[in-house]
mmCIF file of N, CA and C in Angstrom:
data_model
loop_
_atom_site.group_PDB
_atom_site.id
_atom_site.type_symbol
_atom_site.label_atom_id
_atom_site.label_comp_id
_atom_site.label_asym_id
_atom_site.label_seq_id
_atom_site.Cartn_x
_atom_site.Cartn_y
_atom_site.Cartn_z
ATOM 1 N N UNK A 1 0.810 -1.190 0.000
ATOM 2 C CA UNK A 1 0.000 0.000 0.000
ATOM 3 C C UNK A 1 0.860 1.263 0.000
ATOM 4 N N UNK A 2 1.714 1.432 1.119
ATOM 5 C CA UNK A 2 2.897 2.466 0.715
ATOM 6 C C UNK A 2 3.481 2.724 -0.517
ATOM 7 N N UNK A 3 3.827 1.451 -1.310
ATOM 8 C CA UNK A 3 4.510 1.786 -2.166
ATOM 9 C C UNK A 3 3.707 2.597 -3.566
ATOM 10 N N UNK A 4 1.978 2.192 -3.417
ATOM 11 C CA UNK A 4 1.365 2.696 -4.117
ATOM 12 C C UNK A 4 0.737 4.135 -3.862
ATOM 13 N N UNK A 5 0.871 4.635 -3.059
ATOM 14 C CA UNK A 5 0.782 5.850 -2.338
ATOM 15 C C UNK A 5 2.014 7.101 -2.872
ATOM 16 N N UNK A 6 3.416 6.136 -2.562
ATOM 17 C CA UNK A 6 4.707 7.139 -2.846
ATOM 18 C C UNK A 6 4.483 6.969 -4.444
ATOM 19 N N UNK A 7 4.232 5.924 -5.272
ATOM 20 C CA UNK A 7 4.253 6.111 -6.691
ATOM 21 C C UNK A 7 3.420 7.197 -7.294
ATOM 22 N N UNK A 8 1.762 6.972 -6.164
ATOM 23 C CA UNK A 8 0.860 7.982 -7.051
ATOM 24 C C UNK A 8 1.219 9.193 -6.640
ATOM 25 N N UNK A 9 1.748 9.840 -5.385
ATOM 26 C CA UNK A 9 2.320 11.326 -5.225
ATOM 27 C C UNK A 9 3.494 11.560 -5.927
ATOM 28 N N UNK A 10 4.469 10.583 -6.720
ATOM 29 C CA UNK A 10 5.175 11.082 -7.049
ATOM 30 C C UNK A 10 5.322 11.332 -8.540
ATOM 31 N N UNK A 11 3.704 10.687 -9.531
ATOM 32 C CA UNK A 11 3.085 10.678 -10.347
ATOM 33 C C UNK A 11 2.396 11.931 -10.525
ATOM 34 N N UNK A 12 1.750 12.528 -9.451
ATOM 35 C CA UNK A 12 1.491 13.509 -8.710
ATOM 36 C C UNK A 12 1.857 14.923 -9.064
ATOM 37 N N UNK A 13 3.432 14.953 -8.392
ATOM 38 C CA UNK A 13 4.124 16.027 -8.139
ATOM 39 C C UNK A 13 4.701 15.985 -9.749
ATOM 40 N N UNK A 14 5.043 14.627 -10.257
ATOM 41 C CA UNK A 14 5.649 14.368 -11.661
ATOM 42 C C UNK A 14 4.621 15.962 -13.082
ATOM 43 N N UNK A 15 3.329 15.233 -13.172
ATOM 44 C CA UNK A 15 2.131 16.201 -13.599
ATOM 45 C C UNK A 15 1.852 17.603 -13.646
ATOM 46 N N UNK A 16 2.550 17.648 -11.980
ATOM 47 C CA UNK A 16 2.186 18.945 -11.948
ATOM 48 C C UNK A 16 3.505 19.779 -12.328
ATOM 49 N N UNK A 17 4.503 19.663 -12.498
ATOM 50 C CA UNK A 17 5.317 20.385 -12.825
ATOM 51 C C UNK A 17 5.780 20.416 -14.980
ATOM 52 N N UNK A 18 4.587 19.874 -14.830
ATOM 53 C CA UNK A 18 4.098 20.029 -16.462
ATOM 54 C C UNK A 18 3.269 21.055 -16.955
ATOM 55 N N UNK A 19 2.926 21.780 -16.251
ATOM 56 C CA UNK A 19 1.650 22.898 -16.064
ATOM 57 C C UNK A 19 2.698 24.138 -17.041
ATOM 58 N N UNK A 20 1.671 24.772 -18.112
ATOM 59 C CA UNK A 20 2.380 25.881 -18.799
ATOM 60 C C UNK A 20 2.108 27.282 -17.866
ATOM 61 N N UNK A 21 3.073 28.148 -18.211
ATOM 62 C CA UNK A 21 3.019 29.041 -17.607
ATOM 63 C C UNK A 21 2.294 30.466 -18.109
ATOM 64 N N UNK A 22 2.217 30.321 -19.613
ATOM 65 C CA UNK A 22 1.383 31.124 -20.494
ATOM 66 C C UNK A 22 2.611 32.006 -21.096
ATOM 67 N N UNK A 23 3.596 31.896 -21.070
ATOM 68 C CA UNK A 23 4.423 33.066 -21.454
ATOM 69 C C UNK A 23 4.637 32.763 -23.278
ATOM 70 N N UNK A 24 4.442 33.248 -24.083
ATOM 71 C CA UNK A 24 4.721 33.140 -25.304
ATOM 72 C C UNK A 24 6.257 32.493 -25.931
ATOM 73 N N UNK A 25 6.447 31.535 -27.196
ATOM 74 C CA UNK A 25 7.236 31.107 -27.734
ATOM 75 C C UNK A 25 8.197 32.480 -27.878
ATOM 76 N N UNK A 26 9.751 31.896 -27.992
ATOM 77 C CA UNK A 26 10.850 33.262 -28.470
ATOM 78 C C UNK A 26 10.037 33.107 -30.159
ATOM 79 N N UNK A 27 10.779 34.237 -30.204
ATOM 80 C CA UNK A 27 10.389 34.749 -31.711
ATOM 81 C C UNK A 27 11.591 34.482 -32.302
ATOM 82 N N UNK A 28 11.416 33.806 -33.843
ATOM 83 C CA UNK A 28 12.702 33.103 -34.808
ATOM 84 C C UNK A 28 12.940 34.899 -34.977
ATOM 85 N N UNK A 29 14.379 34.833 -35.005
ATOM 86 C CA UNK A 29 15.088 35.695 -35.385
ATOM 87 C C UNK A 29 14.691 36.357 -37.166
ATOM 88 N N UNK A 30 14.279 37.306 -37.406
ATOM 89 C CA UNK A 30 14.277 38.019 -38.796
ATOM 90 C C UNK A 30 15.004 37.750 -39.612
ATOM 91 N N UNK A 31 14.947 37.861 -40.828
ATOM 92 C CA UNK A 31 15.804 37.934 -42.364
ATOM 93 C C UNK A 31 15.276 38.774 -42.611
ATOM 94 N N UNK A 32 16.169 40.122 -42.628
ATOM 95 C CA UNK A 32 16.421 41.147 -43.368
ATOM 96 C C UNK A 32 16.373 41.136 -44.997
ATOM 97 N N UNK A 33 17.220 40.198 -45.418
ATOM 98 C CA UNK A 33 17.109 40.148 -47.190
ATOM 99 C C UNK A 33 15.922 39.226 -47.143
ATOM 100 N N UNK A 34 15.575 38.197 -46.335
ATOM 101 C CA UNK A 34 14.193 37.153 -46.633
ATOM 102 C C UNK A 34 13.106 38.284 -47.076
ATOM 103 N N UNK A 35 12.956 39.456 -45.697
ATOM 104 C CA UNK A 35 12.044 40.323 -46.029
ATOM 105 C C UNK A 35 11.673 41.191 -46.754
ATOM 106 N N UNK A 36 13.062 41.815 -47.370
ATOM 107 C CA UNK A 36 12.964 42.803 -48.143
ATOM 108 C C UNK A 36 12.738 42.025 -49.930
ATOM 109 N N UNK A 37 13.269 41.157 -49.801
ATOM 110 C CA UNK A 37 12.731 39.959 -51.515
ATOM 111 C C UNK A 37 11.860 39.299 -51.557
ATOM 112 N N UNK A 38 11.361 38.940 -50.337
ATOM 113 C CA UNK A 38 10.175 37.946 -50.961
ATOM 114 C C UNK A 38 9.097 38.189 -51.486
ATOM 115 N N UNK A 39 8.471 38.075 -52.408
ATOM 116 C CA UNK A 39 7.248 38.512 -52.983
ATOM 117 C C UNK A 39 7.732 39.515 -54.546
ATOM 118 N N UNK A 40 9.055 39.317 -54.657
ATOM 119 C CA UNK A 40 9.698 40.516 -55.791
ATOM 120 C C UNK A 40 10.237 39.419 -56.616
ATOM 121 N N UNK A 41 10.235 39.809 -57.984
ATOM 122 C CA UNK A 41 10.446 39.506 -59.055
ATOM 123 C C UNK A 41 12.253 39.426 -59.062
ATOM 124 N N UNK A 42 12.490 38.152 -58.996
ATOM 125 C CA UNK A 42 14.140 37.978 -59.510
ATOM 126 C C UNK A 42 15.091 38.198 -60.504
ATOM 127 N N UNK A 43 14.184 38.681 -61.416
ATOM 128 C CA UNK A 43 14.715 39.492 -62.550
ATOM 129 C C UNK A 43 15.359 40.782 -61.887
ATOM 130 N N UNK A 44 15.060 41.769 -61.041
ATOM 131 C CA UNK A 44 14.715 42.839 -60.399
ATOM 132 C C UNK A 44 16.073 42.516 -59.400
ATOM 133 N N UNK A 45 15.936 41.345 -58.851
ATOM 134 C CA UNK A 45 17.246 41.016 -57.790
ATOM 135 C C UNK A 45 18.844 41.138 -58.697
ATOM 136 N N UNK A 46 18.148 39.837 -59.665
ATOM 137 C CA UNK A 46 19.937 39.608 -60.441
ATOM 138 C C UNK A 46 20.020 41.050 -61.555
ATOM 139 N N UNK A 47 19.144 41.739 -62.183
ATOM 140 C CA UNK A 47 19.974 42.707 -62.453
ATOM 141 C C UNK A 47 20.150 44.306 -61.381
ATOM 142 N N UNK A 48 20.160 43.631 -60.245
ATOM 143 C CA UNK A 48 20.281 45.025 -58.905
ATOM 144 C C UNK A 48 21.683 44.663 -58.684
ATOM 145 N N UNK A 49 22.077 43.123 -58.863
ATOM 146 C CA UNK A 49 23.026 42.159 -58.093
ATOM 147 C C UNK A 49 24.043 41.624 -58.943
ATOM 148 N N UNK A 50 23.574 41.303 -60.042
ATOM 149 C CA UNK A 50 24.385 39.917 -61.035
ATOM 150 C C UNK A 50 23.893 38.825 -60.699
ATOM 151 N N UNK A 51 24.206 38.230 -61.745
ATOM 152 C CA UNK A 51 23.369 36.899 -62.275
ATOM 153 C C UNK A 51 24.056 36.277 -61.132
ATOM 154 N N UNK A 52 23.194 34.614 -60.987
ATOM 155 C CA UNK A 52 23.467 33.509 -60.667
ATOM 156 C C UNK A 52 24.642 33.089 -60.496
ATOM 157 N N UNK A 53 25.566 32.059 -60.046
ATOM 158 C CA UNK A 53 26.268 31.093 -60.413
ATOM 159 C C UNK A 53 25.906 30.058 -61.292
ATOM 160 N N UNK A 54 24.572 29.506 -60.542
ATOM 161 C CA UNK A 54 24.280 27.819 -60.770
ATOM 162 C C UNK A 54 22.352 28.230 -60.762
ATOM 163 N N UNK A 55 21.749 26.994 -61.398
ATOM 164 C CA UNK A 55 20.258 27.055 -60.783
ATOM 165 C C UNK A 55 20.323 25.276 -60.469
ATOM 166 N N UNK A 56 19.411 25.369 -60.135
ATOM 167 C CA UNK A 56 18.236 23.873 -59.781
ATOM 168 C C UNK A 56 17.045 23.942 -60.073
ATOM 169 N N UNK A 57 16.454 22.338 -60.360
ATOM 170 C CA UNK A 57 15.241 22.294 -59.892
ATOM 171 C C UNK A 57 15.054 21.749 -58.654
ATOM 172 N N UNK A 58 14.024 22.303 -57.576
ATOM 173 C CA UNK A 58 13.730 21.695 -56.448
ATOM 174 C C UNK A 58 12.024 21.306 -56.155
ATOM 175 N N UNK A 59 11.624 20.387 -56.255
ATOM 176 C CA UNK A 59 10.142 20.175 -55.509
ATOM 177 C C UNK A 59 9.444 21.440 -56.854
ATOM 178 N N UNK A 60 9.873 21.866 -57.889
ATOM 179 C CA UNK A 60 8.549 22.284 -58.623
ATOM 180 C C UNK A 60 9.302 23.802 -58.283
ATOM 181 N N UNK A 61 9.909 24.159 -57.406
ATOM 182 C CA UNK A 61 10.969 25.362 -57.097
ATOM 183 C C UNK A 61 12.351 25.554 -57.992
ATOM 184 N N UNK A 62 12.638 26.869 -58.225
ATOM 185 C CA UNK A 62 14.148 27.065 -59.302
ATOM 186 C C UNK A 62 14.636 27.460 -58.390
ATOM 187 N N UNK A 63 15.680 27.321 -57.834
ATOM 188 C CA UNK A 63 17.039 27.258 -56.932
ATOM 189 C C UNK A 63 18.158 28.030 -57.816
ATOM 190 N N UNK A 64 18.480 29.368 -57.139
ATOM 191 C CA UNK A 64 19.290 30.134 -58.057
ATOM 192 C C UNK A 64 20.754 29.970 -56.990
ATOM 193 N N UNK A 65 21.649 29.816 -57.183
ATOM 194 C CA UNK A 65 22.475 29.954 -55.985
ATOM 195 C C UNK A 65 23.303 31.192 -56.629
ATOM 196 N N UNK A 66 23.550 32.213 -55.722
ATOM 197 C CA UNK A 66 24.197 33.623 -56.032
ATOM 198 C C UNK A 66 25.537 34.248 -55.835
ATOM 199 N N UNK A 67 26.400 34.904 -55.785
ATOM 200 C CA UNK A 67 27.729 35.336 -55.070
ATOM 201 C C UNK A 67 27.619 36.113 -55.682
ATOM 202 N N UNK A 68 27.804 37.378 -54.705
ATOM 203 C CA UNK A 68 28.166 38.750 -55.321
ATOM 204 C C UNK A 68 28.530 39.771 -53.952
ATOM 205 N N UNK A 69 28.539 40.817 -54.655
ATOM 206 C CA UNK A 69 29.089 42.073 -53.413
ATOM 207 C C UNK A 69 30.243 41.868 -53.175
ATOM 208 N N UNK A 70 31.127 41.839 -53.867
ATOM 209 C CA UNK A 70 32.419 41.759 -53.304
ATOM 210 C C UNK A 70 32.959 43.225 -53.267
ATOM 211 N N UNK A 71 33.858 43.531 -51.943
ATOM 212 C CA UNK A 71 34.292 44.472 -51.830
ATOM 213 C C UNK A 71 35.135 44.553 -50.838
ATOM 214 N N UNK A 72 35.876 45.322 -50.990
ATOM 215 C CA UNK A 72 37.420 44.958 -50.202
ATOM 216 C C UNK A 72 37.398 46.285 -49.256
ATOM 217 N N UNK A 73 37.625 46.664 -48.005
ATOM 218 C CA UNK A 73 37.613 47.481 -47.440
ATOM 219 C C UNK A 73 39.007 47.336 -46.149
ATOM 220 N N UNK A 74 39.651 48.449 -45.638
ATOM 221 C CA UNK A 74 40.719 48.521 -44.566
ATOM 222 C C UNK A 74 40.233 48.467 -43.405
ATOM 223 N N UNK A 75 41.003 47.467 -42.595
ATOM 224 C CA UNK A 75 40.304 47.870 -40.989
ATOM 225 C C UNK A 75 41.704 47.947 -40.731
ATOM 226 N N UNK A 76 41.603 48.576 -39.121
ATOM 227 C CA UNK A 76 42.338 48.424 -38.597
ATOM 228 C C UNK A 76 42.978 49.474 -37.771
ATOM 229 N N UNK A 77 43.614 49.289 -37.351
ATOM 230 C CA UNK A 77 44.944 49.499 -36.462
ATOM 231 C C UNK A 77 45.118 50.637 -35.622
ATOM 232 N N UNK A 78 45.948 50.992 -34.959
ATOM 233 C CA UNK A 78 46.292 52.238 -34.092
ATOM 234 C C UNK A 78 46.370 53.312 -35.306
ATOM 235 N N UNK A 79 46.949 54.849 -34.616
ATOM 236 C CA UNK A 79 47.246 55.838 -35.669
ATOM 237 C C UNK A 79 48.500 55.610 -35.929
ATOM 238 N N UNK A 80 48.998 55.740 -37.150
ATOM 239 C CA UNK A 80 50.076 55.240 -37.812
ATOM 240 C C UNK A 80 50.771 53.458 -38.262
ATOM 241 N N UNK A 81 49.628 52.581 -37.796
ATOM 242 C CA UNK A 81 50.191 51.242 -37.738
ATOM 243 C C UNK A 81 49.169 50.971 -38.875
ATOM 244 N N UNK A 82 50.082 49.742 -39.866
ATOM 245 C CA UNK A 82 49.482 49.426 -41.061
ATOM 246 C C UNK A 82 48.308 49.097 -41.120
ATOM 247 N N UNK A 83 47.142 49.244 -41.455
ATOM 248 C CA UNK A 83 45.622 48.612 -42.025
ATOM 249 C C UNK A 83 45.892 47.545 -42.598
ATOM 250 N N UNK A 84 45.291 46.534 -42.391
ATOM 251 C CA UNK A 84 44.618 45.160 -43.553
ATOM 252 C C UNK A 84 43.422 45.258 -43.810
ATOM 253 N N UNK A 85 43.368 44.670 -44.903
ATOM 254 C CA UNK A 85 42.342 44.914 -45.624
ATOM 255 C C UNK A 85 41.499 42.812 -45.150
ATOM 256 N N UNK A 86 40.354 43.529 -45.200
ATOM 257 C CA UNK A 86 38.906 42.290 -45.817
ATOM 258 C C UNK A 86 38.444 42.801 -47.014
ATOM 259 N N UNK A 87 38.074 41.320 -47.331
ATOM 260 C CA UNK A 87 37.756 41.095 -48.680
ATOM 261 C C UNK A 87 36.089 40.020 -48.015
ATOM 262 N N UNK A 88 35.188 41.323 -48.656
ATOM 263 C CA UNK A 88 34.163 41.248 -48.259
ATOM 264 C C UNK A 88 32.764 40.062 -49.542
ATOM 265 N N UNK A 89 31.933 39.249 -49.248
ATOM 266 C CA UNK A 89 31.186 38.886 -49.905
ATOM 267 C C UNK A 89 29.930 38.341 -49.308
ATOM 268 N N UNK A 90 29.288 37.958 -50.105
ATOM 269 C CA UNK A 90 28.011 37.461 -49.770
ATOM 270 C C UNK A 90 27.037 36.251 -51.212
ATOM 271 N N UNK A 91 27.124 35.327 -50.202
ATOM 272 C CA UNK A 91 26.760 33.815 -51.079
ATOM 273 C C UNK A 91 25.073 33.692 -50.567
ATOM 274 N N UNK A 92 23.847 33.039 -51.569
ATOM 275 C CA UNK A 92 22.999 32.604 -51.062
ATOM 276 C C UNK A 92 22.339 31.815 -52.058
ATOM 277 N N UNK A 93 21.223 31.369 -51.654
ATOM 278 C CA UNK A 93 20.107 30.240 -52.318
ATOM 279 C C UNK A 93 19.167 31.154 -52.475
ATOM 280 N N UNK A 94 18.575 31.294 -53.964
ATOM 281 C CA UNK A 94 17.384 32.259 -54.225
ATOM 282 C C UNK A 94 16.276 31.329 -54.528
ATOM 283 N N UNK A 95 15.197 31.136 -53.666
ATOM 284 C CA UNK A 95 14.105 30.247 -54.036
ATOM 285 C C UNK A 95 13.159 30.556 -54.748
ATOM 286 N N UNK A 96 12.642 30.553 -56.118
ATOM 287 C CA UNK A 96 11.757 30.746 -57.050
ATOM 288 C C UNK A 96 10.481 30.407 -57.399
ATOM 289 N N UNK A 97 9.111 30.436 -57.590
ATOM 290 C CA UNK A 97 8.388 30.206 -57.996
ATOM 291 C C UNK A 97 7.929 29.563 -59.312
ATOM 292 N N UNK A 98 7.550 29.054 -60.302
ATOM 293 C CA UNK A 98 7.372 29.074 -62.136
ATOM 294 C C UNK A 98 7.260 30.256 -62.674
ATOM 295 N N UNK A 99 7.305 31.155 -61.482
ATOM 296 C CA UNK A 99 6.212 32.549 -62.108
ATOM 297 C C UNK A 99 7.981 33.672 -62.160
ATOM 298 N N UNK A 100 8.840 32.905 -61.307
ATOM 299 C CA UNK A 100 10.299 33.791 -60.914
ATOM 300 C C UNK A 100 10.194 34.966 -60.042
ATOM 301 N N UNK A 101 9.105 34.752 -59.435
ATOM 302 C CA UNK A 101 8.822 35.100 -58.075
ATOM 303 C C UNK A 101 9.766 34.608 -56.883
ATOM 304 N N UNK A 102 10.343 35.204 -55.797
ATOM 305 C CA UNK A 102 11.306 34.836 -54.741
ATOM 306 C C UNK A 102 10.224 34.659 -54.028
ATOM 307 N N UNK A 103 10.288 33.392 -53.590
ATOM 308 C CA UNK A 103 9.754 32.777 -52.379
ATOM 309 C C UNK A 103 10.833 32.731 -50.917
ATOM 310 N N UNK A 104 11.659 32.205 -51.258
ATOM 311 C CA UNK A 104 12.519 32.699 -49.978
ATOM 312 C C UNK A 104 14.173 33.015 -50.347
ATOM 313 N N UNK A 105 15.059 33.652 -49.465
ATOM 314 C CA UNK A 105 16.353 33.590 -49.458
ATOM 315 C C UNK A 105 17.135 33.140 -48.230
ATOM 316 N N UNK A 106 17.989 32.148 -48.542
ATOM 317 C CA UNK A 106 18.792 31.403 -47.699
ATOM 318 C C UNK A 106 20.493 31.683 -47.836
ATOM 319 N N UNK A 107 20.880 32.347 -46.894
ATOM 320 C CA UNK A 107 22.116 33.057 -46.613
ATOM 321 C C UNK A 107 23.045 31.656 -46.830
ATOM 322 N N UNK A 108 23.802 31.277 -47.606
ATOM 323 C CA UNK A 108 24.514 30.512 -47.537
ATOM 324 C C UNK A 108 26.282 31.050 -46.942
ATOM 325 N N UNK A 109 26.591 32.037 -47.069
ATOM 326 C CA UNK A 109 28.200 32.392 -46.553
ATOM 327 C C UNK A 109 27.883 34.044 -46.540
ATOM 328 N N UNK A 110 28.448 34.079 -45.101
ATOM 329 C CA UNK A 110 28.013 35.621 -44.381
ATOM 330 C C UNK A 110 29.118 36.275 -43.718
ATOM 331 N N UNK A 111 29.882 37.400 -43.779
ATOM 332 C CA UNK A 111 30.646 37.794 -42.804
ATOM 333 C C UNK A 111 30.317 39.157 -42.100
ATOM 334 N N UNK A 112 30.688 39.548 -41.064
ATOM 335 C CA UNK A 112 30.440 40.764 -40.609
ATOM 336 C C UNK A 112 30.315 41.659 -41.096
ATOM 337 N N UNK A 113 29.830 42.850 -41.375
ATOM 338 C CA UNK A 113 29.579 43.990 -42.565
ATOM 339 C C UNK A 113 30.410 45.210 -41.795
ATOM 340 N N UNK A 114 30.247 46.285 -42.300
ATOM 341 C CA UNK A 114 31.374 47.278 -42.173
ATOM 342 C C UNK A 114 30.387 47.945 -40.950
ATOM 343 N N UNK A 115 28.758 47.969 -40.994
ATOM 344 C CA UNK A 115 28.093 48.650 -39.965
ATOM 345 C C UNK A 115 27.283 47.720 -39.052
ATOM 346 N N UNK A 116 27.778 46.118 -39.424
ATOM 347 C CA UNK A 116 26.996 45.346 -38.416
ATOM 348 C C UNK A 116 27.242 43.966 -38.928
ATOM 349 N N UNK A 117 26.565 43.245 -38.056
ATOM 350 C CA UNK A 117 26.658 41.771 -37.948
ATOM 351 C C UNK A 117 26.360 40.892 -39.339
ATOM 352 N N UNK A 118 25.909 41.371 -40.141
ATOM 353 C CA UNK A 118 25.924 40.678 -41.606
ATOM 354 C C UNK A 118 26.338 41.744 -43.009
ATOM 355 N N UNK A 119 26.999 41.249 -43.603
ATOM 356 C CA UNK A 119 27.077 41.998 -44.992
ATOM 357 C C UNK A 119 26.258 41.620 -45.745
ATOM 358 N N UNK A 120 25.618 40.501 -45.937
ATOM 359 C CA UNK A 120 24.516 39.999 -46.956
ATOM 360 C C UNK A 120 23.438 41.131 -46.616
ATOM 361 N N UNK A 121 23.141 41.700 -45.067
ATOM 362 C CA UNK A 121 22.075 42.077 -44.826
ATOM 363 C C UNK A 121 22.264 43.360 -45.390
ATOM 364 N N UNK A 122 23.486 44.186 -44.759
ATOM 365 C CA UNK A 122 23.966 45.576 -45.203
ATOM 366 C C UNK A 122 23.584 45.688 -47.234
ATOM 367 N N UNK A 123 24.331 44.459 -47.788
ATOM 368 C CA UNK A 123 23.936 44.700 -49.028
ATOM 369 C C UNK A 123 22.720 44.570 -49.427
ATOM 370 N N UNK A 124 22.293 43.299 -49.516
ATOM 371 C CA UNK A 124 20.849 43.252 -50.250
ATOM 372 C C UNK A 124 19.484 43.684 -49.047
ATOM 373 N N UNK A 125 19.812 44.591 -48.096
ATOM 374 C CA UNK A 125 18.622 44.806 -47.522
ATOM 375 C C UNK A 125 19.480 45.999 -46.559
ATOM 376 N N UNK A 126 19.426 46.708 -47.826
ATOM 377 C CA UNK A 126 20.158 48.238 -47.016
ATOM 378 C C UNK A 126 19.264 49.111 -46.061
ATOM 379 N N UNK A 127 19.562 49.496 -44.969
ATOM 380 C CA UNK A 127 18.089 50.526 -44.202
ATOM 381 C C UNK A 127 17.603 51.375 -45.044
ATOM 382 N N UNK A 128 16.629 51.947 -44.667
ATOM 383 C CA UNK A 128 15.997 53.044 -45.585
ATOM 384 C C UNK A 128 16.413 54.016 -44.430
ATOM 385 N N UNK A 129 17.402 55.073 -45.163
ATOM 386 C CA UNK A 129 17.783 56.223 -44.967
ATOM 387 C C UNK A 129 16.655 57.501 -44.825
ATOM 388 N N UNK A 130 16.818 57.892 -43.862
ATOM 389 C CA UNK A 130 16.002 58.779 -42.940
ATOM 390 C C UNK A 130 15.965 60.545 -43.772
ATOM 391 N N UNK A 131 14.972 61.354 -44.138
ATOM 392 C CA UNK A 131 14.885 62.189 -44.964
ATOM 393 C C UNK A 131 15.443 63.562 -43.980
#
């Protein structure tokens, strides 16, 4: 009888610490270029950008894969001590419609940008500058 007692309280206490608390899911982090292309005509992208590398077919989807933005910029150093330079780019997967509609963009190779945490973002999803 004990032992069925400690099983069901501890079945019990097990249950109850299953109880939600109501606080909402985190929110998936944004795409900046996802947002600013999707729903736009890829014609419109590759001549803003340059063409393709490569395409695919995927699931009834055209798979553009991209590289561009290259640009070389100096960082660096104390006053008077040499600068090196980065050599800046940005790689991705352009997902297409039949219609060549962008359905989504997938950042494939990203490095830090000159004003923040992505250059893909800085390039293809520049802020809108304040009047």
């Amino acid at each position: 009888m004990n032992i069925r007692m400690i099983t069901a309280a501890g079945l019990l206490l097990a249950l109850a610490g299953c109880s939600t608390t109501g606080t909402a899911l985190p929110t998936i982090a944004s795409n900046p270029v996802q947002d600013r292309w999707e729903g736009q005509s890829a014609g419109r992208f590759f001549a803003s950008y340059g063409p393709p590398i490569s395409d695919r077919d995927e699931g009834g989807n055209r798979v553009y894969t991209w590289r561009g933005g290259y640009k070389t910029v100096a960082i660096g150093g104390k006053k008077g001590a040499k600068k090196s330079k980065l050599y800046l780019s940005c790689k991705a997967d352009i997902v297409t419609n039949q219609s060549y509609v962008i359905r989504s963009v997938h950042i494939l190779g990203d490095q830090p940008g000159t004003n923040g945490s992505s250059y893909c973002a800085e390039l293809l999803a520049p802020a809108e500058k304040a009047s």
